[in-house]
Amino acid sequence: MTHIPHSRNNLLAPPPRLLMGPGPINCYPRVLNAMSTQLVGQYDPVMTGYMNETMALYREVFMTQNKQTLLVDGTSRAGIEAMLVSALEPGDKVLVPIFGRFGHLLTEIAERAGAQVHSIEVPWGEVFQPEQIEAAIKQFQPKMVATVQGDTSTTMLQPLAEIGEICRRLDVILYCDATASIGGNALETDNWKLDAVSVGLQKCLGGPSGSAPITMGERYLEVINKRRHVEAGIRNEHHYAGEGSRIRSNYFDLPMIIDYWGDERLNHHTEAASMLYCARECAINLLDEGIQSCIDRHKVNGDAMLAGVQGLNLTPFGDLQYKMNNVVGVYIPQGVDGEAVRHQMLHNFNIEIGTSFGPLHGKIWRIGTMGYNARPDCVFNTLQSLETVLRRNGHKLGLGEGVDAAMSVYGK
Amino acid sequence: MTHIPHSRNNLLAPPPRLLMGPGPINCYPRVLNAMSTQLVGQYDPVMTGYMNETMALYREVFMTQNKQTLLVDGTSRAGIEAMLVSALEPGDKVLVPIFGRFGHLLTEIAERAGAQVHSIEVPWGEVFQPEQIEAAIKQFQPKMVATVQGDTSTTMLQPLAEIGEICRRLDVILYCDATASIGGNALETDNWKLDAVSVGLQKCLGGPSGSAPITMGERYLEVINKRRHVEAGIRNEHHYAGEGSRIRSNYFDLPMIIDYWGDERLNHHTEAASMLYCARECAINLLDEGIQSCIDRHKVNGDAMLAGVQGLNLTPFGDLQYKMNNVVGVYIPQGVDGEAVRHQMLHNFNIEIGTSFGPLHGKIWRIGTMGYNARPDCVFNTLQSLETVLRRNGHKLGLGEGVDAAMSVYGK
């Protein structure tokens, strides 16, 4: 077998990229530092204290009173799967409104859980109106509506408050994946009557992928608690084997994960302590800034980037009144090689902008301003470098008009 | 909602515990440092370079030529579930030899995948003889044998070389969870004919929980590749929807994860970059020391701890010829409150030793010497503090006999 040379040659020293794509983005320095903190034991009162603190912090982040607010150990997709597989029994009906790639993902995960999935679609670049959701609920009579809030594949943000009202009135569980939106756009779990929400750290929360904060309300808990079981290897005479149909996954069995995070601390997985330190720090960082201040910062920097790309004679993608604050889609101008531009941005300027998926592949770039990188200097540097690259690739634009347009958004 | 006071009060400053339980343990400092490295983008050539490098490094760690050697983003349990759910179709027969808690876990996960599980058991503290496995295979005719190598719940290490031969001869897939043993005990994937192996970082590899390295051989791949699908949201005309029965999990769909780590880089999850940096560093750290040197170090420090607890007039648990190098079970002496001892060790000396699960709960402590903590000073400090605590809790022992016995193992 080939021996990889270690030590000197394998020093971990990546180039200092400025990550202005749709996420992941550069982490806040304090979040990175948190991960280099030494561990304590899994049941050490210090560790369980951090777990409780993390629950309390994420209640604030999610704007909820939900006791069951905790972390799933995996990427944001792990949080989604835990939410769906714990609630959906084979044959259960679920409605998925699809307005981008991640709606397809919800469909796929729900299907694998054995659910009967009904999906409705709008073209990429649009969102649903509440009456469309209401009509579909009445038609399909689902147990759950599963939707994305912000879909980075299209940059669209689905309004949720009215959908929450509709689901409550029609007695349907509403689950939402808010990974791409949280921290940079309003997300009010309790006010909007969202029954279950999952997120990730790698967008506006300014951490790396690898931990999925989730929150579960009473109506969602009622569904999953019917399926509560205790693992054979650790069951004793006080425990029971459960009565509902067994959840198809052990790792994503939320009633078990709740027992692990709860007072009884029933062993499930070994909590990923470094990622917990990280998730905790992401929440503290957000709450220190203030949720509304952080959203406002994403709004102004997002607006500046939007004005900037328009100043570069580029056309933004999608229905802008529903655009997420933290990412903009930009049509690749005719005659310009989109991948060549991304390549030159990365290799000449250490700046990453995003490509696209599915029907938008090769048609738009996606440029993010999120978390640590929702800053004027990041916006200006990206626009200046993009100007240089576009100019040298034959795109017609006026000198300095991108960065000037962005500066005027800040009143400069 | 209660507002948690942030900043000053929420400074992440855990006490400097010495973690001498069955894992997790203190991380190597270089591994902690790796996690505070800033990110690069998900498809940045630097990142995909790190992914390829991580695959190559873990081939060495697993002692295999298997191309498909990569990380599952989750705890070691995530690796186990990915292995089982990707291979086992509903109704498939799997044989699980149970010699501790984690055998029960394999059973539970396989059952949830819809498999028909046949388990055989030996009393906790023992392991299986090859002929027992062979007889059970002949009786049940399983598609797969799923076993743990080292089970921390009992401290036992199941010999695997002969079982590998048997499974190959009888055309059965052999999957092994080596989380607790790898790095501190021999594990030779190819030499022993193991078809699939999964591990975690939080034991002898000296990292935190949260990433699960796995390796997959040709025979295992043949089984899972029949179930390969490409996700709807990213499928194009060159892709296919798959022919075998769909894997019940999206997150743990190994053919998809292989496509993500492969040349095509088909998007699946967003790789948990900080945990990848960490897993990579754990591997480099091990290979820098040398696998055999690291095993030898675990052996001598484990032997010293064993001699030390015997010197403290304590009785070790289980069949010592099959004990893992990195953990020892110790009977709680009569008249001594096991939890009081653990509490005093933790709060007076900042040293954690482990409690136990299931039938051993309240009967034994488990004391680890693994990873960064497989060091003489950790052994000596633990034994000295344990002597003080035991003496003050009424256990009869001779002054200094624990630490002296340990010192003599090192020839001091």
CSV table of C-alpha atoms in Angstrom, one decimal, chain B:
chain,number,residue,atom,x,y,z
B,1,MET,CA,-38.3,32.3,28.3
B,2,THR,CA,-35.3,32.4,30.6
B,3,HIS,CA,-32.4,34.3,29.2
B,4,ILE,CA,-29.0,32.6,29.7
B,5,PRO,CA,-26.3,35.1,30.6
B,6,HIS,CA,-23.7,34.9,27.9
B,7,SER,CA,-20.1,36.0,27.4
B,8,ARG,CA,-18.2,36.1,30.7
B,9,ASN,CA,-20.5,33.6,32.4
B,10,ASN,CA,-20.6,31.3,29.5
B,11,LEU,CA,-16.9,31.1,28.8
B,12,LEU,CA,-16.0,27.6,27.8
B,13,ALA,CA,-13.6,26.6,30.5
B,14,PRO,CA,-14.2,23.0,31.6
B,15,PRO,CA,-12.1,21.6,34.5
B,16,PRO,CA,-8.9,19.7,33.4
B,17,ARG,CA,-10.3,16.2,33.8
B,18,LEU,CA,-8.0,13.2,33.4
B,19,LEU,CA,-10.4,10.8,31.6
B,20,MET,CA,-9.5,7.2,32.6
B,21,GLY,CA,-12.8,5.6,31.8
B,22,PRO,CA,-13.7,3.4,28.9
B,23,GLY,CA,-13.8,6.4,26.6
B,24,PRO,CA,-14.2,9.1,25.5
B,25,ILE,CA,-10.8,10.1,26.7
B,26,ASN,CA,-8.6,13.3,26.5
B,27,CYS,CA,-7.8,14.1,22.9
B,28,TYR,CA,-4.3,14.5,21.7
B,29,PRO,CA,-3.5,18.2,21.7
B,30,ARG,CA,-2.6,18.2,17.9
B,31,VAL,CA,-6.0,16.7,17.2
B,32,LEU,CA,-7.8,19.4,19.2
B,33,ASN,CA,-5.8,22.0,17.4
B,34,ALA,CA,-6.7,20.6,14.0
B,35,MET,CA,-10.4,21.3,14.7
B,36,SER,CA,-9.8,25.0,15.1
B,37,THR,CA,-8.5,25.3,11.5
B,38,GLN,CA,-10.5,27.6,9.3
B,39,LEU,CA,-12.6,25.9,6.6
B,40,VAL,CA,-12.3,25.7,2.8
B,41,GLY,CA,-15.3,25.1,0.5
B,42,GLN,CA,-16.9,21.7,0.1
B,43,TYR,CA,-15.7,21.2,-3.4
B,44,ASP,CA,-12.5,23.2,-3.2
B,45,PRO,CA,-9.6,21.1,-4.6
B,46,VAL,CA,-7.9,21.6,-1.3
B,47,MET,CA,-10.9,20.0,0.5
B,48,THR,CA,-11.3,17.2,-1.9
B,49,GLY,CA,-7.5,16.7,-1.6
B,50,TYR,CA,-8.0,16.4,2.2
B,51,MET,CA,-10.8,13.9,1.6
B,52,ASN,CA,-8.6,11.8,-0.7
B,53,GLU,CA,-5.7,12.0,1.8
B,54,THR,CA,-8.0,10.9,4.6
B,55,MET,CA,-9.1,7.9,2.6
B,56,ALA,CA,-5.4,7.0,2.0
B,57,LEU,CA,-4.5,7.5,5.7
B,58,TYR,CA,-7.4,5.3,6.9
B,59,ARG,CA,-6.4,2.6,4.5
B,60,GLU,CA,-3.2,2.4,6.4
B,61,VAL,CA,-5.0,2.6,9.8
B,62,PHE,CA,-7.3,-0.2,8.8
B,63,MET,CA,-4.5,-2.2,7.2
B,64,THR,CA,-6.4,-2.5,3.9
B,65,GLN,CA,-6.2,-1.9,0.2
B,66,ASN,CA,-9.9,-1.2,0.1
B,67,LYS,CA,-10.5,1.8,-2.1
B,68,GLN,CA,-13.7,2.6,-0.4
B,69,THR,CA,-12.4,3.8,2.9
B,70,LEU,CA,-14.0,7.0,4.1
B,71,LEU,CA,-15.8,8.8,6.9
B,72,VAL,CA,-19.5,8.7,8.0
B,73,ASP,CA,-20.5,12.0,9.5
B,74,GLY,CA,-21.7,11.0,13.0
B,75,THR,CA,-20.6,9.1,16.0
B,76,SER,CA,-19.3,5.5,15.8
B,77,ARG,CA,-22.9,4.3,16.1
B,78,ALA,CA,-23.6,6.2,12.8
B,79,GLY,CA,-20.9,4.1,11.2
B,80,ILE,CA,-22.5,0.9,12.5
B,81,GLU,CA,-25.9,1.8,11.2
B,82,ALA,CA,-24.6,2.9,7.8
B,83,MET,CA,-22.9,-0.5,7.5
B,84,LEU,CA,-25.9,-2.5,8.5
B,85,VAL,CA,-28.7,-0.6,6.8
B,86,SER,CA,-26.9,-0.3,3.5
B,87,ALA,CA,-26.3,-4.0,3.3
B,88,LEU,CA,-29.3,-5.6,4.9
B,89,GLU,CA,-32.6,-5.8,3.1
B,90,PRO,CA,-35.8,-6.6,4.9
B,91,GLY,CA,-35.8,-10.3,5.6
B,92,ASP,CA,-32.1,-10.8,5.2
B,93,LYS,CA,-30.5,-13.1,7.8
B,94,VAL,CA,-27.7,-11.8,10.0
B,95,LEU,CA,-25.9,-13.6,12.8
B,96,VAL,CA,-24.8,-11.5,15.7
B,97,PRO,CA,-22.5,-13.1,18.3
B,98,ILE,CA,-23.2,-11.1,21.5
B,99,PHE,CA,-20.5,-10.9,24.2
B,100,GLY,CA,-21.5,-7.5,25.7
B,101,ARG,CA,-23.7,-4.4,25.3
B,102,PHE,CA,-22.6,-3.6,21.8
B,103,GLY,CA,-23.6,-6.9,20.5
B,104,HIS,CA,-27.1,-6.1,21.6
B,105,LEU,CA,-26.7,-2.8,19.8
B,106,LEU,CA,-25.8,-4.5,16.5
B,107,THR,CA,-28.9,-6.7,17.0
B,108,GLU,CA,-31.2,-3.8,17.6
B,109,ILE,CA,-29.9,-1.8,14.6
B,110,ALA,CA,-30.1,-4.8,12.3
B,111,GLU,CA,-33.7,-5.5,13.4
B,112,ARG,CA,-34.7,-2.0,12.7
B,113,ALA,CA,-33.2,-2.4,9.2
B,114,GLY,CA,-35.8,-5.2,8.8
B,115,ALA,CA,-33.3,-8.0,9.0
B,116,GLN,CA,-34.0,-11.4,10.5
B,117,VAL,CA,-31.5,-11.5,13.4
B,118,HIS,CA,-30.1,-14.7,14.9
B,119,SER,CA,-28.0,-14.0,18.0
B,120,ILE,CA,-25.8,-16.3,20.0
B,121,GLU,CA,-24.5,-15.3,23.4
B,122,VAL,CA,-21.7,-16.0,25.8
B,123,PRO,CA,-21.6,-14.7,29.4
B,124,TRP,CA,-20.2,-11.2,29.8
B,125,GLY,CA,-16.5,-11.6,30.4
B,126,GLU,CA,-16.0,-14.3,27.8
B,127,VAL,CA,-15.5,-14.4,24.0
B,128,PHE,CA,-16.6,-16.8,21.2
B,129,GLN,CA,-14.5,-19.7,20.0
B,130,PRO,CA,-14.3,-19.9,16.1
B,131,GLU,CA,-16.2,-23.3,16.1
B,132,GLN,CA,-19.1,-21.7,17.9
B,133,ILE,CA,-19.4,-19.1,15.1
B,134,GLU,CA,-19.0,-21.7,12.4
B,135,ALA,CA,-21.7,-23.9,13.9
B,136,ALA,CA,-24.1,-21.0,14.1
B,137,ILE,CA,-23.4,-20.0,10.5
B,138,LYS,CA,-24.1,-23.5,9.4
B,139,GLN,CA,-27.3,-23.5,11.4
B,140,PHE,CA,-28.7,-20.1,10.4
B,141,GLN,CA,-27.2,-19.6,6.9
B,142,PRO,CA,-27.0,-15.8,7.3
B,143,LYS,CA,-26.0,-13.3,4.7
B,144,MET,CA,-23.8,-11.5,7.2
B,145,VAL,CA,-22.1,-12.0,10.5
B,146,ALA,CA,-22.0,-8.7,12.4
B,147,THR,CA,-19.7,-8.6,15.4
B,148,VAL,CA,-17.9,-6.2,17.7
B,149,GLN,CA,-14.1,-6.6,18.1
B,150,GLY,CA,-13.6,-5.0,21.5
B,151,ASP,CA,-16.6,-4.5,23.7
B,152,THR,CA,-15.9,-1.9,26.4
B,153,SER,CA,-18.9,-3.0,28.4
B,154,THR,CA,-17.0,-6.2,29.2
B,155,THR,CA,-13.4,-5.2,28.3
B,156,MET,CA,-13.3,-8.3,26.0
B,157,LEU,CA,-11.5,-8.6,22.7
B,158,GLN,CA,-13.0,-11.1,20.2
B,159,PRO,CA,-10.3,-12.8,18.1
B,160,LEU,CA,-11.3,-12.3,14.4
B,161,ALA,CA,-8.7,-13.9,12.2
B,162,GLU,CA,-10.2,-17.4,12.2
B,163,ILE,CA,-13.7,-16.0,12.0
B,164,GLY,CA,-12.7,-14.2,8.8
B,165,GLU,CA,-11.4,-17.4,7.3
B,166,ILE,CA,-14.7,-19.2,8.2
B,167,CYS,CA,-16.9,-16.5,6.7
B,168,ARG,CA,-14.9,-16.4,3.5
B,169,ARG,CA,-15.1,-20.2,3.2
B,170,LEU,CA,-18.8,-20.2,3.9
B,171,ASP,CA,-19.4,-17.2,1.7
B,172,VAL,CA,-20.8,-15.0,4.4
B,173,ILE,CA,-20.1,-11.3,4.7
B,174,LEU,CA,-18.2,-10.4,7.9
B,175,TYR,CA,-18.8,-6.9,9.3
B,176,CYS,CA,-17.0,-5.7,12.4
B,177,ASP,CA,-17.3,-2.7,14.7
B,178,ALA,CA,-13.8,-2.0,16.0
B,179,THR,CA,-14.4,1.3,17.6
B,180,ALA,CA,-13.2,0.4,21.0
B,181,SER,CA,-10.2,-1.6,19.9
B,182,ILE,CA,-8.6,0.1,16.9
B,183,GLY,CA,-5.2,1.7,17.6
B,184,GLY,CA,-4.7,-0.1,20.9
B,185,ASN,CA,-5.1,-3.7,19.6
B,186,ALA,CA,-4.2,-5.4,16.4
B,187,LEU,CA,-6.8,-5.0,13.6
B,188,GLU,CA,-5.8,-6.3,10.2
B,189,THR,CA,-8.7,-5.8,7.8
B,190,ASP,CA,-7.2,-7.5,4.8
B,191,ASN,CA,-5.1,-10.2,6.5
B,192,TRP,CA,-8.1,-11.3,8.6
B,193,LYS,CA,-10.5,-11.2,5.6
B,194,LEU,CA,-12.9,-8.7,7.2
B,195,ASP,CA,-15.3,-7.5,4.6
B,196,ALA,CA,-16.4,-4.3,6.3
B,197,VAL,CA,-15.2,-2.5,9.4
B,198,SER,CA,-16.4,0.7,11.1
B,199,VAL,CA,-14.8,2.6,14.0
B,200,GLY,CA,-14.9,5.9,15.9
B,201,LEU,CA,-12.3,8.3,17.1
B,202,GLN,CA,-13.0,8.6,20.8
B,203,LYS,CA,-11.0,5.6,22.0
B,204,CYS,CA,-7.4,4.7,21.2
B,205,LEU,CA,-7.3,7.1,18.2
B,206,GLY,CA,-7.4,9.9,20.7
B,207,GLY,CA,-10.1,12.2,19.2
B,208,PRO,CA,-13.6,13.2,20.1
B,209,SER,CA,-16.7,11.3,19.2
B,210,GLY,CA,-18.4,12.6,16.0
B,211,SER,CA,-16.7,10.9,13.0
B,212,ALA,CA,-16.9,7.3,12.0
B,213,PRO,CA,-14.1,6.0,9.7
B,214,ILE,CA,-15.2,2.9,7.7
B,215,THR,CA,-13.7,0.6,5.2
B,216,MET,CA,-15.5,-1.6,2.7
B,217,GLY,CA,-14.1,-4.6,0.7
B,218,GLU,CA,-15.3,-6.0,-2.6
B,219,ARG,CA,-17.6,-8.6,-1.2
B,220,TYR,CA,-19.4,-6.0,0.9
B,221,LEU,CA,-19.5,-3.5,-2.0
B,222,GLU,CA,-21.1,-6.1,-4.3
B,223,VAL,CA,-24.0,-6.3,-1.8
B,224,ILE,CA,-24.6,-2.6,-1.4
B,225,ASN,CA,-24.0,-1.5,-5.0
B,226,LYS,CA,-27.0,-3.5,-6.1
B,227,ARG,CA,-29.0,-0.8,-4.1
B,228,ARG,CA,-27.3,2.2,-5.6
B,229,HIS,CA,-29.6,5.2,-6.4
B,230,VAL,CA,-29.0,8.8,-7.3
B,231,GLU,CA,-31.0,11.5,-5.4
B,232,ALA,CA,-33.9,13.0,-7.4
B,233,GLY,CA,-32.9,16.6,-6.9
B,234,ILE,CA,-29.4,16.1,-8.4
B,235,ARG,CA,-30.1,13.4,-10.9
B,236,ASN,CA,-29.4,14.1,-14.6
B,237,GLU,CA,-29.7,12.1,-17.8
B,238,HIS,CA,-26.4,10.3,-17.1
B,239,HIS,CA,-27.6,9.0,-13.8
B,240,TYR,CA,-29.9,6.1,-13.0
B,241,ALA,CA,-32.5,5.6,-10.3
B,242,GLY,CA,-31.1,2.3,-9.2
B,243,GLU,CA,-32.4,-1.3,-9.5
B,244,GLY,CA,-32.1,-3.0,-6.1
B,245,SER,CA,-34.4,-2.3,-3.2
B,246,ARG,CA,-33.9,1.2,-1.9
B,247,ILE,CA,-31.8,1.6,1.2
B,248,ARG,CA,-34.0,2.6,4.1
B,249,SER,CA,-31.9,5.6,5.0
B,250,ASN,CA,-30.7,8.5,2.9
B,251,TYR,CA,-28.1,9.7,5.4
B,252,PHE,CA,-26.6,6.3,5.8
B,253,ASP,CA,-26.9,5.3,2.1
B,254,LEU,CA,-23.3,4.2,1.6
B,255,PRO,CA,-23.4,3.9,-2.2
B,256,MET,CA,-24.5,7.6,-2.2
B,257,ILE,CA,-21.7,8.5,0.3
B,258,ILE,CA,-19.2,6.6,-2.0
B,259,ASP,CA,-20.4,8.7,-4.9
B,260,TYR,CA,-19.8,11.8,-2.8
B,261,TRP,CA,-16.3,10.7,-1.9
B,262,GLY,CA,-15.6,9.5,-5.4
B,263,ASP,CA,-14.4,11.2,-8.6
B,264,GLU,CA,-17.9,12.4,-9.5
B,265,ARG,CA,-18.4,14.1,-6.1
B,266,LEU,CA,-22.2,13.8,-6.3
B,267,ASN,CA,-23.6,16.0,-3.6
B,268,HIS,CA,-24.9,14.1,-0.6
B,269,HIS,CA,-24.4,15.8,2.9
B,270,THR,CA,-22.1,18.7,3.4
B,271,GLU,CA,-19.0,17.1,4.8
B,272,ALA,CA,-18.4,17.9,8.4
B,273,ALA,CA,-15.1,19.6,7.6
B,274,SER,CA,-13.8,20.2,11.2
B,275,MET,CA,-14.5,16.6,12.1
B,276,LEU,CA,-12.7,15.6,8.9
B,277,TYR,CA,-9.7,17.7,9.9
B,278,CYS,CA,-9.9,15.9,13.2
B,279,ALA,CA,-10.2,12.4,11.8
B,280,ARG,CA,-7.3,13.1,9.5
B,281,GLU,CA,-5.1,14.3,12.3
B,282,CYS,CA,-6.0,11.2,14.4
B,283,ALA,CA,-4.8,9.0,11.6
B,284,ILE,CA,-1.6,11.0,11.0
B,285,ASN,CA,-0.9,10.9,14.7
B,286,LEU,CA,-1.3,7.1,14.8
B,287,LEU,CA,0.8,6.5,11.7
B,288,ASP,CA,3.5,8.9,12.9
B,289,GLU,CA,3.9,6.8,16.1
B,290,GLY,CA,3.5,3.6,14.1
B,291,ILE,CA,0.6,1.3,14.5
B,292,GLN,CA,2.6,-1.4,16.2
B,293,SER,CA,4.3,1.0,18.5
B,294,CYS,CA,1.0,2.4,19.5
B,295,ILE,CA,-0.4,-1.0,20.2
B,296,ASP,CA,2.7,-1.9,22.2
B,297,ARG,CA,2.2,1.3,24.2
B,298,HIS,CA,-1.4,0.4,24.9
B,299,LYS,CA,-0.3,-3.1,25.9
B,300,VAL,CA,2.4,-2.0,28.4
B,301,ASN,CA,0.2,0.8,30.0
B,302,GLY,CA,-2.8,-1.6,30.1
B,303,ASP,CA,-0.6,-4.2,31.8
B,304,ALA,CA,0.6,-1.6,34.3
B,305,MET,CA,-2.9,-0.6,35.1
B,306,LEU,CA,-3.9,-4.2,35.5
B,307,ALA,CA,-1.0,-4.9,37.8
B,308,GLY,CA,-1.7,-1.7,39.7
B,309,VAL,CA,-5.4,-2.5,40.4
B,310,GLN,CA,-4.3,-6.0,41.5
B,311,GLY,CA,-1.7,-4.3,43.8
B,312,LEU,CA,-4.6,-2.3,45.3
B,313,ASN,CA,-6.2,-5.6,46.3
B,314,LEU,CA,-8.8,-5.4,43.6
B,315,THR,CA,-10.0,-8.2,41.4
B,316,PRO,CA,-10.1,-7.8,37.6
B,317,PHE,CA,-13.2,-8.8,35.7
B,318,GLY,CA,-13.5,-11.4,32.9
B,319,ASP,CA,-11.2,-13.8,31.1
B,320,LEU,CA,-7.9,-11.8,31.1
B,321,GLN,CA,-6.4,-13.6,28.2
B,322,TYR,CA,-9.0,-11.9,26.0
B,323,LYS,CA,-8.9,-8.5,27.7
B,324,MET,CA,-8.4,-5.5,25.5
B,325,ASN,CA,-5.1,-3.7,26.1
B,326,ASN,CA,-6.9,-0.4,26.7
B,327,VAL,CA,-9.4,-1.0,29.4
B,328,VAL,CA,-9.8,-3.2,32.5
B,329,GLY,CA,-12.9,-4.1,34.5
B,330,VAL,CA,-12.4,-4.1,38.3
B,331,TYR,CA,-14.8,-5.6,40.8
B,332,ILE,CA,-16.1,-3.0,43.3
B,333,PRO,CA,-14.9,-4.4,46.6
B,334,GLN,CA,-17.5,-5.5,49.1
B,335,GLY,CA,-18.5,-2.8,51.5
B,336,VAL,CA,-17.4,0.0,49.2
B,337,ASP,CA,-19.9,2.3,47.5
B,338,GLY,CA,-18.8,2.3,43.9
B,339,GLU,CA,-20.5,5.5,42.9
B,340,ALA,CA,-19.0,7.3,46.0
B,341,VAL,CA,-15.5,6.3,44.9
B,342,ARG,CA,-16.1,7.5,41.4
B,343,HIS,CA,-17.5,10.8,42.8
B,344,GLN,CA,-14.5,11.4,45.0
B,345,MET,CA,-12.1,10.5,42.2
B,346,LEU,CA,-13.8,13.1,40.0
B,347,HIS,CA,-14.3,15.9,42.5
B,348,ASN,CA,-11.2,15.6,44.6
B,349,PHE,CA,-8.7,14.5,41.9
B,350,ASN,CA,-10.3,15.5,38.5
B,351,ILE,CA,-9.9,11.9,37.5
B,352,GLU,CA,-12.8,10.0,35.8
B,353,ILE,CA,-13.1,6.2,35.9
B,354,GLY,CA,-16.1,4.4,34.4
B,355,THR,CA,-19.2,2.8,35.7
B,356,SER,CA,-20.9,-0.1,33.9
B,357,PHE,CA,-24.0,-1.2,32.0
B,358,GLY,CA,-26.6,-3.9,32.2
B,359,PRO,CA,-25.6,-7.0,34.2
B,360,LEU,CA,-22.4,-5.4,35.4
B,361,HIS,CA,-24.0,-2.2,36.6
B,362,GLY,CA,-23.0,-1.6,40.2
B,363,LYS,CA,-20.6,-4.5,40.1
B,364,ILE,CA,-17.5,-3.3,38.3
B,365,TRP,CA,-15.7,-0.1,37.5
B,366,ARG,CA,-14.0,0.2,34.1
B,367,ILE,CA,-10.6,1.9,33.9
B,368,GLY,CA,-9.1,2.9,30.6
B,369,THR,CA,-5.6,3.6,29.4
B,370,MET,CA,-6.1,4.7,25.9
B,371,GLY,CA,-4.9,7.2,23.3
B,372,TYR,CA,-3.2,10.2,24.7
B,373,ASN,CA,-3.8,8.8,28.2
B,374,ALA,CA,-2.0,5.5,27.6
B,375,ARG,CA,1.0,7.0,29.5
B,376,PRO,CA,2.8,6.0,32.7
B,377,ASP,CA,2.0,9.3,34.5
B,378,CYS,CA,-1.7,8.8,33.9
B,379,VAL,CA,-1.5,5.2,35.2
B,380,PHE,CA,0.5,6.3,38.3
B,381,ASN,CA,-1.7,9.3,39.1
B,382,THR,CA,-4.9,7.2,38.8
B,383,LEU,CA,-3.6,4.4,41.0
B,384,GLN,CA,-2.3,6.8,43.7
B,385,SER,CA,-5.6,8.7,43.8
B,386,LEU,CA,-7.6,5.4,43.7
B,387,GLU,CA,-5.5,4.2,46.7
B,388,THR,CA,-6.3,7.3,48.7
B,389,VAL,CA,-10.0,7.1,47.9
B,390,LEU,CA,-10.3,3.4,48.6
B,391,ARG,CA,-8.3,3.7,51.8
B,392,ARG,CA,-10.6,6.4,53.0
B,393,ASN,CA,-13.7,4.3,52.0
B,394,GLY,CA,-12.6,1.4,54.2
B,395,HIS,CA,-11.0,-0.9,51.6
B,396,LYS,CA,-8.1,-2.9,52.9
B,397,LEU,CA,-4.9,-2.4,51.0
B,398,GLY,CA,-1.1,-2.1,51.4
B,399,LEU,CA,0.5,1.3,51.2
B,400,GLY,CA,1.8,2.1,47.7
B,401,GLU,CA,1.3,-1.4,46.4
B,402,GLY,CA,-0.8,-0.3,43.5
B,403,VAL,CA,1.6,2.2,42.0
B,404,ASP,CA,4.6,0.0,42.8
B,405,ALA,CA,3.1,-2.9,40.9
B,406,ALA,CA,2.5,-0.6,38.0
B,407,MET,CA,6.1,0.7,38.1
B,408,SER,CA,7.5,-2.7,38.1
B,409,VAL,CA,5.7,-3.4,34.8
B,410,TYR,CA,7.7,-0.6,33.3
B,411,GLY,CA,10.9,-2.0,34.9
B,412,LYS,CA,11.1,0.9,37.3
